[in-house]
Amino acid sequence: MNKIKIGILGFGNIGTGVWNIIEENSNKINNYLSNTLEVQKILVRDIYKNRNISVPQKMLTTDPMEIIDDPEIDIIVEVLGGIHPAFEYIKQSFEKGKHVVTANKAVIATHGEILRQLAQEHNVALRYEASVGGGIPIINTLTQSLSANKIEELVGIINGTTNYILTQMSDFGMDFDEALKLAQEKGYAEADPTSDIQGEDVAFKLSILITTAFGIRISPQDIPREGITKISKKDIDYASQLGYKIKLFATAKRIDNNFEFHVHPTLVPIHHPLASVNNEFNALFIRGNAVGELMLYGKGAGSMPTGSAVMGDILEISKIIGINFKSAPLNILSENNLNIVGEGLSQYYLRTQVIDQPGVLGKISSTFGKYGISLESVVQRSRGNDSVPLIFVTHEVERHQLDKALEEIKISGLVNEVASILKVENL
Amino acid sequence: MNKIKIGILGFGNIGTGVWNIIEENSNKINNYLSNTLEVQKILVRDIYKNRNISVPQKMLTTDPMEIIDDPEIDIIVEVLGGIHPAFEYIKQSFEKGKHVVTANKAVIATHGEILRQLAQEHNVALRYEASVGGGIPIINTLTQSLSANKIEELVGIINGTTNYILTQMSDFGMDFDEALKLAQEKGYAEADPTSDIQGEDVAFKLSILITTAFGIRISPQDIPREGITKISKKDIDYASQLGYKIKLFATAKRIDNNFEFHVHPTLVPIHHPLASVNNEFNALFIRGNAVGELMLYGKGAGSMPTGSAVMGDILEISKIIGINFKSAPLNILSENNLNIVGEGLSQYYLRTQVIDQPGVLGKISSTFGKYGISLESVVQRSRGNDSVPLIFVTHEVERHQLDKALEEIKISGLVNEVASILKVENL
């Protein structure tokens, strides 16, 4: 039998994970395939860089075309990250008749549709399990195991950096900056954490999930999103008093004919399984019309877990190489009849600072009432200062109604500050 | 394009689930396949039985060969349950060149190896996602997503009946008989619940999981197992006081070169995710050497969830029908170098009734010590009667050592009863 040869574009965190798994588990892998899987070449920035890994130097190259043009290579593993030049390399790989496995959420979220089309035209496979949720088999579950379901709802914690930060704030009373610093020291946050903490990374992943689960194309930049930078220790304490944890949720759901989606810090009831997903762990809660409730939980990032997902894709392709591979049709259902709503109705948690004066609560409540907003609970603390915190949890309301009400309340001069606006999800 | 036609053997709980999913989600399914999936014929016991489902009567037959011999049928769905005649029907289907999807744990646990071989010889597919964990994608995850991992450990709650009963006992203070009766009323337990409550059902499923994850063949009857019939309200209360919940665990793990596996009611720390898996829900905790910890959670039984898994398998096969299907090689790694241990080391929870006499605890403790058994904790309650409860949690010990010590302690006359022996898993 011919050996199966792979070329790896990028030798950072994930690329070295793939290398290490092939080294450590080669017996199991070759037995599984009844074949031999080999790394042929690896694209690096610097061949002579000191690496904590023993790779034959002749296997390294700085020229991508040495890999993409190599007729012996069957599968290209794209783990460069970023949109360019990853997109071009993937395209060129297809043109050379090569299958591609990628862990690149940015390129799939922004160019997934055209890449899937190109793969089909060239009769090759494109797989991207590792682009969402690291080692957790989210894409396979949605595209294979649940393929006969209409998906009703996805709610997930799909960013390990922010979940680590929120867990440290919640469990050890850290403030945001302190927790971020610790996350950076532990390698859970990058030197520039912007994309994670602002929710951009989650929006990329949610865009991929929406296409995969609902067959609807929503650009990452069209997903309403808010990061975790404005969350304070105080919010975490008040949430806890109200029976909630704060998690950064990616949400997509069908409600009758409306389709809602957003990335938002959210209060989740303390006994819900998603409230117990801590530190760098990720979890995705799925509701399908046949399967009911399903939850997948595991490590959403890291060299070996993400490498595990890349390898799962490589082995799926390897099993069919030489069996007259035929690219499956583009099998995503387009839900054309749905209204693309975005935010939708939600309960909100509001932390405000109000002036300490009799009747303030009454006046604020009637302003909310004027805009059709009813309150589920109100918490008032530590009277006696000029400015006192007042926490509201609303019933379901549209965001623009809430914003109008808050505008009027601010103008009234009763409220010094609206410090936090978080969603509440009573799953 | 040709229609894809399926024949269903059996029209009970799961068979009707498959029918209902095809009816409800036909748009999504046909779009996904770029093809039409149709039920051609269904094997039933009684054609004229009153059904809560509208199926054309001409589609029903009492003759299995009318389905197995039908040249138009591509895929046979075997949802009869039980070993015979399911085994023979599957074999005959292969001989007629038909792919088979089954939800039958008994036939896969006992004859899976030969059936996989026969499928390969006839170049057809055999899939059985629904045989373990209902709608939860356990088999796909182990065989595809985690295929490059060496699996280190599997721990799962994979029987909804017993988990429902234990949840009722724990949350509502019911005793076993009361909870079983409620489970039967709600349809979570069968009229004859023996296979579930004695752990036989779990042993079938664990046997399939062991073959799938470790490539080791262990017959269901060779799996050490204990059911939940001896668990009393008292055990649940004491466990709770010690910080544990009691769950029926299926366990398989590799420890160095030893391979341990068993089905046993187990105390699990109250904050571990598996402790929160309640009622009819199932969950499987997986540890792989690349992916780390992974947990899958969902409905482990029921018409629609199990039907969802059957449909996932049907659609996976349907995608490749007509693309020159070639049966994949038998891709299970045989871990030949492992010692098959069975029970292995474990911590144990013991509930005893001892005579109320000074020095009893000391004498029992020294007998334990004689057999190398050290104690993690002891709970003594309600002094003042002739016979008082004494609860022990041991450190890790082999079961046969524990049994020897208990034998000697019983002979001493100090212990009136060893009422419960449960495992403790400090995951």
Short mmCIF file of C-alpha atoms in Angstrom, two decimals, chain A residues 21 24-25 27-29 31-34 129 135-137 140-141 143-151 213 273 281 289-291 293-299 304-305 308 311-312 315-316 319 323-324 326 328-329 331-334, chain B residues 21 24-25 27-29 31-34 129 135-137 140-141 143-151 213 273 281 289-291 293-299 304-305 308 311-312 315-316 319 323-324 326 328-329 331-334:
data_model
loop_
_atom_site.label_atom_id
_atom_site.label_comp_id
_atom_site.label_asym_id
_atom_site.label_seq_id
_atom_site.Cartn_x
_atom_site.Cartn_y
_atom_site.Cartn_z
CA ILE A 21 0.38 13.08 18.05
CA GLU A 24 3.34 9.35 19.96
CA ASN A 25 0.42 7.43 18.52
CA ASN A 27 1.16 2.53 16.09
CA LYS A 28 -2.48 3.18 16.72
CA ILE A 29 -2.80 5.47 13.68
CA ASN A 31 -3.10 0.16 12.56
CA TYR A 32 -6.32 2.16 12.27
CA LEU A 33 -5.58 3.08 8.66
CA SER A 34 -3.97 -0.23 7.67
CA GLU A 129 -13.38 20.33 12.90
CA GLY A 135 -10.74 18.94 20.64
CA ILE A 136 -14.53 18.84 21.03
CA PRO A 137 -16.21 17.12 18.06
CA ASN A 140 -18.71 16.23 13.13
CA THR A 141 -21.63 16.03 15.54
CA THR A 143 -22.80 17.52 10.18
CA GLN A 144 -22.94 13.76 10.74
CA SER A 145 -24.56 12.49 13.92
CA LEU A 146 -27.29 15.14 13.96
CA SER A 147 -27.71 15.45 10.20
CA ALA A 148 -31.34 14.31 10.34
CA ASN A 149 -32.24 16.90 13.01
CA LYS A 150 -33.56 20.37 12.60
CA ILE A 151 -31.37 22.28 15.03
CA ALA A 213 -26.14 23.93 11.97
CA PRO A 273 -24.58 22.36 33.32
CA PHE A 281 -12.92 24.33 29.14
CA ASN A 289 -35.92 18.44 17.11
CA ALA A 290 -35.16 14.69 17.23
CA VAL A 291 -32.21 14.30 19.60
CA GLU A 293 -30.80 18.24 24.44
CA LEU A 294 -27.17 17.37 23.86
CA MET A 295 -24.05 18.84 25.42
CA LEU A 296 -20.44 18.45 24.36
CA TYR A 297 -17.73 19.44 26.82
CA GLY A 298 -13.94 19.48 26.60
CA LYS A 299 -10.81 21.46 25.94
CA MET A 304 -2.77 18.52 21.76
CA PRO A 305 -6.59 18.87 21.97
CA SER A 308 -6.50 15.75 18.09
CA MET A 311 -5.84 14.41 13.24
CA GLY A 312 -9.43 13.11 13.34
CA LEU A 315 -7.67 10.14 9.36
CA GLU A 316 -11.23 10.47 8.00
CA LYS A 319 -9.52 6.24 5.09
CA ILE A 323 -11.10 4.42 -2.66
CA ASN A 324 -12.03 6.56 -5.63
CA LYS A 326 -15.73 11.60 -4.59
CA ALA A 328 -19.84 14.84 -1.24
CA PRO A 329 -22.34 17.41 -2.49
CA ASN A 331 -24.98 19.44 1.92
CA ILE A 332 -26.07 22.43 3.90
CA LEU A 333 -29.74 23.22 4.18
CA SER A 334 -30.51 26.83 3.52
CA ILE B 21 -37.99 11.79 11.81
CA GLU B 24 -40.97 15.53 9.94
CA ASN B 25 -37.56 16.43 8.57
CA ASN B 27 -36.99 18.58 3.53
CA LYS B 28 -33.79 18.89 5.49
CA ILE B 29 -32.83 15.26 4.84
CA ASN B 31 -31.64 18.65 0.78
CA TYR B 32 -28.71 17.28 2.80
CA LEU B 33 -28.42 14.23 0.57
CA SER B 34 -29.30 15.97 -2.71
CA GLU B 129 -24.22 4.51 16.82
CA GLY B 135 -28.89 10.13 20.70
CA ILE B 136 -25.40 10.88 22.04
CA PRO B 137 -22.72 10.54 19.33
CA ASN B 140 -18.78 8.38 16.00
CA THR B 141 -16.71 10.38 18.46
CA THR B 143 -14.13 5.99 15.92
CA GLN B 144 -13.76 9.24 14.01
CA SER B 145 -13.06 12.41 15.96
CA LEU B 146 -10.77 10.69 18.49
CA SER B 147 -9.28 8.13 16.12
CA ALA B 148 -5.75 9.49 16.59
CA ASN B 149 -5.98 9.28 20.40
CA LYS B 150 -5.00 6.50 22.69
CA ILE B 151 -8.01 6.32 24.96
CA ALA B 213 -12.23 2.57 22.24
CA PRO B 273 -19.96 17.05 36.06
CA PHE B 281 -29.96 11.60 30.81
CA ASN B 289 -3.90 11.09 25.41
CA ALA B 290 -4.25 13.95 22.90
CA VAL B 291 -7.71 15.42 23.47
CA GLU B 293 -10.94 15.28 28.99
CA LEU B 294 -14.10 15.19 26.95
CA MET B 295 -17.69 14.70 28.05
CA LEU B 296 -20.76 13.92 25.95
CA TYR B 297 -24.18 14.43 27.52
CA GLY B 298 -27.69 13.83 26.26
CA LYS B 299 -30.69 11.54 26.09
CA MET B 304 -36.72 10.28 18.84
CA PRO B 305 -33.20 10.58 20.35
CA SER B 308 -31.79 10.52 15.59
CA MET B 311 -30.80 8.43 11.06
CA GLY B 312 -27.29 9.87 11.41
CA LEU B 315 -27.42 9.47 6.14
CA GLU B 316 -23.69 8.75 6.45
CA LYS B 319 -23.96 9.97 1.19
CA ILE B 323 -19.91 6.69 -5.00
CA ASN B 324 -18.35 3.29 -5.49
CA LYS B 326 -15.74 0.43 -0.46
CA ALA B 328 -13.25 0.50 5.23
CA PRO B 329 -10.79 -1.97 6.67
CA ASN B 331 -9.85 -0.46 11.91
CA ILE B 332 -9.71 -1.40 15.53
CA LEU B 333 -6.40 -1.44 17.32
CA SER B 334 -5.89 -4.54 19.36
#
